[in-house]
């Protein structure tokens, strides 16, 4: 992630730029837009980023275990990752 701020002083137009690692939330928004992740799939990913197992995700989101697993399969297919762990690691 880049941050830029104009500098005050002699050099007009000078800018200071800082580079930081992007947060998982910011990356998730970008990844969701890029890979056309649905809002429900995004909600499942958010829960996975919190470290919740699928069983708890089903309860929290009011979904069946089958639906949560289907969302993970769709996410993996869309993003090209092979597992939930790979997805979480890529966003963390």
PDB file of C-alpha atoms in Angstrom:
ATOM      1  CA  UNK A   1       0.000   0.000   0.000  1.00  0.00           C
ATOM      2  CA  UNK A   2       1.310   3.456  -0.855  1.00  0.00           C
ATOM      3  CA  UNK A   3       0.696   6.668   1.051  1.00  0.00           C
ATOM      4  CA  UNK A   4       1.662  10.038  -0.364  1.00  0.00           C
ATOM      5  CA  UNK A   5       1.746  13.456   1.265  1.00  0.00           C
ATOM      6  CA  UNK A   6       2.746  16.778  -0.168  1.00  0.00           C
ATOM      7  CA  UNK A   7       5.723  18.433   1.517  1.00  0.00           C
ATOM      8  CA  UNK A   8       5.661  22.016   2.670  1.00  0.00           C
ATOM      9  CA  UNK A   9       8.765  24.061   1.985  1.00  0.00           C
ATOM     10  CA  UNK A  10      11.008  25.223  -0.793  1.00  0.00           C
ATOM     11  CA  UNK A  11      10.448  22.429  -3.292  1.00  0.00           C
ATOM     12  CA  UNK A  12       6.956  22.957  -4.656  1.00  0.00           C
ATOM     13  CA  UNK A  13       5.372  19.732  -5.750  1.00  0.00           C
ATOM     14  CA  UNK A  14       7.631  17.554  -3.620  1.00  0.00           C
ATOM     15  CA  UNK A  15       5.894  14.505  -2.244  1.00  0.00           C
ATOM     16  CA  UNK A  16       6.852  12.019   0.458  1.00  0.00           C
ATOM     17  CA  UNK A  17       5.801   8.451  -0.262  1.00  0.00           C
ATOM     18  CA  UNK A  18       5.670   5.618   2.254  1.00  0.00           C
ATOM     19  CA  UNK A  19       5.167   1.951   1.464  1.00  0.00           C
ATOM     20  CA  UNK A  20       3.421  -0.438   3.866  1.00  0.00           C
ATOM     21  CA  UNK A  21       1.971  -3.908   3.744  1.00  0.00           C
ATOM     22  CA  UNK A  22      -1.723  -3.778   2.908  1.00  0.00           C
ATOM     23  CA  UNK A  23      -4.182  -5.048   5.487  1.00  0.00           C
ATOM     24  CA  UNK A  24      -6.162  -8.218   4.828  1.00  0.00           C
ATOM     25  CA  UNK A  25      -9.368  -6.152   4.688  1.00  0.00           C
ATOM     26  CA  UNK A  26      -7.965  -3.872   1.995  1.00  0.00           C
ATOM     27  CA  UNK A  27      -6.602  -6.815   0.023  1.00  0.00           C
ATOM     28  CA  UNK A  28      -9.924  -8.623   0.320  1.00  0.00           C
ATOM     29  CA  UNK A  29     -11.770  -5.692  -1.216  1.00  0.00           C
ATOM     30  CA  UNK A  30      -9.361  -5.594  -4.153  1.00  0.00           C
ATOM     31  CA  UNK A  31      -9.365  -9.386  -4.608  1.00  0.00           C
ATOM     32  CA  UNK A  32     -13.171  -9.476  -4.413  1.00  0.00           C
ATOM     33  CA  UNK A  33     -13.511  -6.900  -7.165  1.00  0.00           C
ATOM     34  CA  UNK A  34     -10.812  -8.435  -9.353  1.00  0.00           C
ATOM     35  CA  UNK A  35     -12.099 -12.020  -9.135  1.00  0.00           C
ATOM     36  CA  UNK A  36     -15.806 -11.149  -8.942  1.00  0.00           C
ATOM     37  CA  UNK A  37     -16.242 -12.638  -5.491  1.00  0.00           C
ATOM     38  CA  UNK A  38     -19.879 -12.398  -4.406  1.00  0.00           C
ATOM     39  CA  UNK A  39     -20.874 -10.682  -1.173  1.00  0.00           C
ATOM     40  CA  UNK A  40     -21.672 -14.063   0.426  1.00  0.00           C
ATOM     41  CA  UNK A  41     -18.331 -15.505  -0.658  1.00  0.00           C
ATOM     42  CA  UNK A  42     -16.622 -12.402   0.742  1.00  0.00           C
ATOM     43  CA  UNK A  43     -18.442 -12.900   4.063  1.00  0.00           C
ATOM     44  CA  UNK A  44     -17.150 -16.489   4.185  1.00  0.00           C
ATOM     45  CA  UNK A  45     -13.594 -15.287   3.501  1.00  0.00           C
ATOM     46  CA  UNK A  46     -13.861 -12.653   6.245  1.00  0.00           C
ATOM     47  CA  UNK A  47     -14.789 -15.358   8.738  1.00  0.00           C
ATOM     48  CA  UNK A  48     -11.935 -17.562   7.538  1.00  0.00           C
ATOM     49  CA  UNK A  49      -9.527 -14.646   8.014  1.00  0.00           C
ATOM     50  CA  UNK A  50     -10.651 -14.547  11.659  1.00  0.00           C
ATOM     51  CA  UNK A  51      -9.508 -18.165  11.909  1.00  0.00           C
ATOM     52  CA  UNK A  52     -12.963 -19.666  12.275  1.00  0.00           C
ATOM     53  CA  UNK A  53     -13.462 -23.275  11.169  1.00  0.00           C
ATOM     54  CA  UNK A  54     -16.190 -24.005   8.610  1.00  0.00           C
ATOM     55  CA  UNK A  55     -18.494 -25.287  11.358  1.00  0.00           C
ATOM     56  CA  UNK A  56     -18.450 -21.898  13.112  1.00  0.00           C
ATOM     57  CA  UNK A  57     -18.798 -20.011   9.830  1.00  0.00           C
ATOM     58  CA  UNK A  58     -22.011 -21.934   9.131  1.00  0.00           C
ATOM     59  CA  UNK A  59     -23.460 -20.882  12.480  1.00  0.00           C
ATOM     60  CA  UNK A  60     -22.350 -17.260  12.245  1.00  0.00           C
ATOM     61  CA  UNK A  61     -23.674 -16.745   8.732  1.00  0.00           C
ATOM     62  CA  UNK A  62     -26.708 -18.998   9.061  1.00  0.00           C
ATOM     63  CA  UNK A  63     -25.625 -21.228   6.190  1.00  0.00           C
ATOM     64  CA  UNK A  64     -25.496 -24.984   5.797  1.00  0.00           C
ATOM     65  CA  UNK A  65     -22.095 -26.712   5.885  1.00  0.00           C
ATOM     66  CA  UNK A  66     -22.655 -27.719   2.259  1.00  0.00           C
ATOM     67  CA  UNK A  67     -23.186 -24.081   1.227  1.00  0.00           C
ATOM     68  CA  UNK A  68     -20.061 -22.891   3.053  1.00  0.00           C
ATOM     69  CA  UNK A  69     -18.010 -25.623   1.366  1.00  0.00           C
ATOM     70  CA  UNK A  70     -19.527 -24.681  -2.006  1.00  0.00           C
ATOM     71  CA  UNK A  71     -18.507 -21.055  -1.394  1.00  0.00           C
ATOM     72  CA  UNK A  72     -14.940 -22.135  -0.612  1.00  0.00           C
ATOM     73  CA  UNK A  73     -14.844 -24.250  -3.789  1.00  0.00           C
ATOM     74  CA  UNK A  74     -16.110 -21.318  -5.872  1.00  0.00           C
ATOM     75  CA  UNK A  75     -13.573 -18.962  -4.268  1.00  0.00           C
ATOM     76  CA  UNK A  76     -10.723 -21.376  -4.951  1.00  0.00           C
ATOM     77  CA  UNK A  77     -11.856 -21.809  -8.560  1.00  0.00           C
ATOM     78  CA  UNK A  78     -12.150 -18.052  -9.135  1.00  0.00           C
ATOM     79  CA  UNK A  79      -8.843 -17.111  -7.500  1.00  0.00           C
ATOM     80  CA  UNK A  80      -6.766 -20.101  -8.562  1.00  0.00           C
ATOM     81  CA  UNK A  81      -5.753 -21.111  -5.043  1.00  0.00           C
ATOM     82  CA  UNK A  82      -5.863 -24.757  -4.084  1.00  0.00           C
ATOM     83  CA  UNK A  83      -7.037 -24.490  -0.479  1.00  0.00           C
ATOM     84  CA  UNK A  84      -8.580 -22.302   2.162  1.00  0.00           C
ATOM     85  CA  UNK A  85      -5.201 -22.069   3.913  1.00  0.00           C
ATOM     86  CA  UNK A  86      -3.527 -20.817   0.744  1.00  0.00           C
ATOM     87  CA  UNK A  87      -6.234 -18.173   0.351  1.00  0.00           C
ATOM     88  CA  UNK A  88      -5.906 -16.983   3.961  1.00  0.00           C
ATOM     89  CA  UNK A  89      -2.101 -16.943   3.754  1.00  0.00           C
ATOM     90  CA  UNK A  90      -2.255 -14.863   0.574  1.00  0.00           C
ATOM     91  CA  UNK A  91      -4.480 -12.270   2.201  1.00  0.00           C
ATOM     92  CA  UNK A  92      -2.722 -12.146   5.579  1.00  0.00           C
TER      93      UNK A  92
END
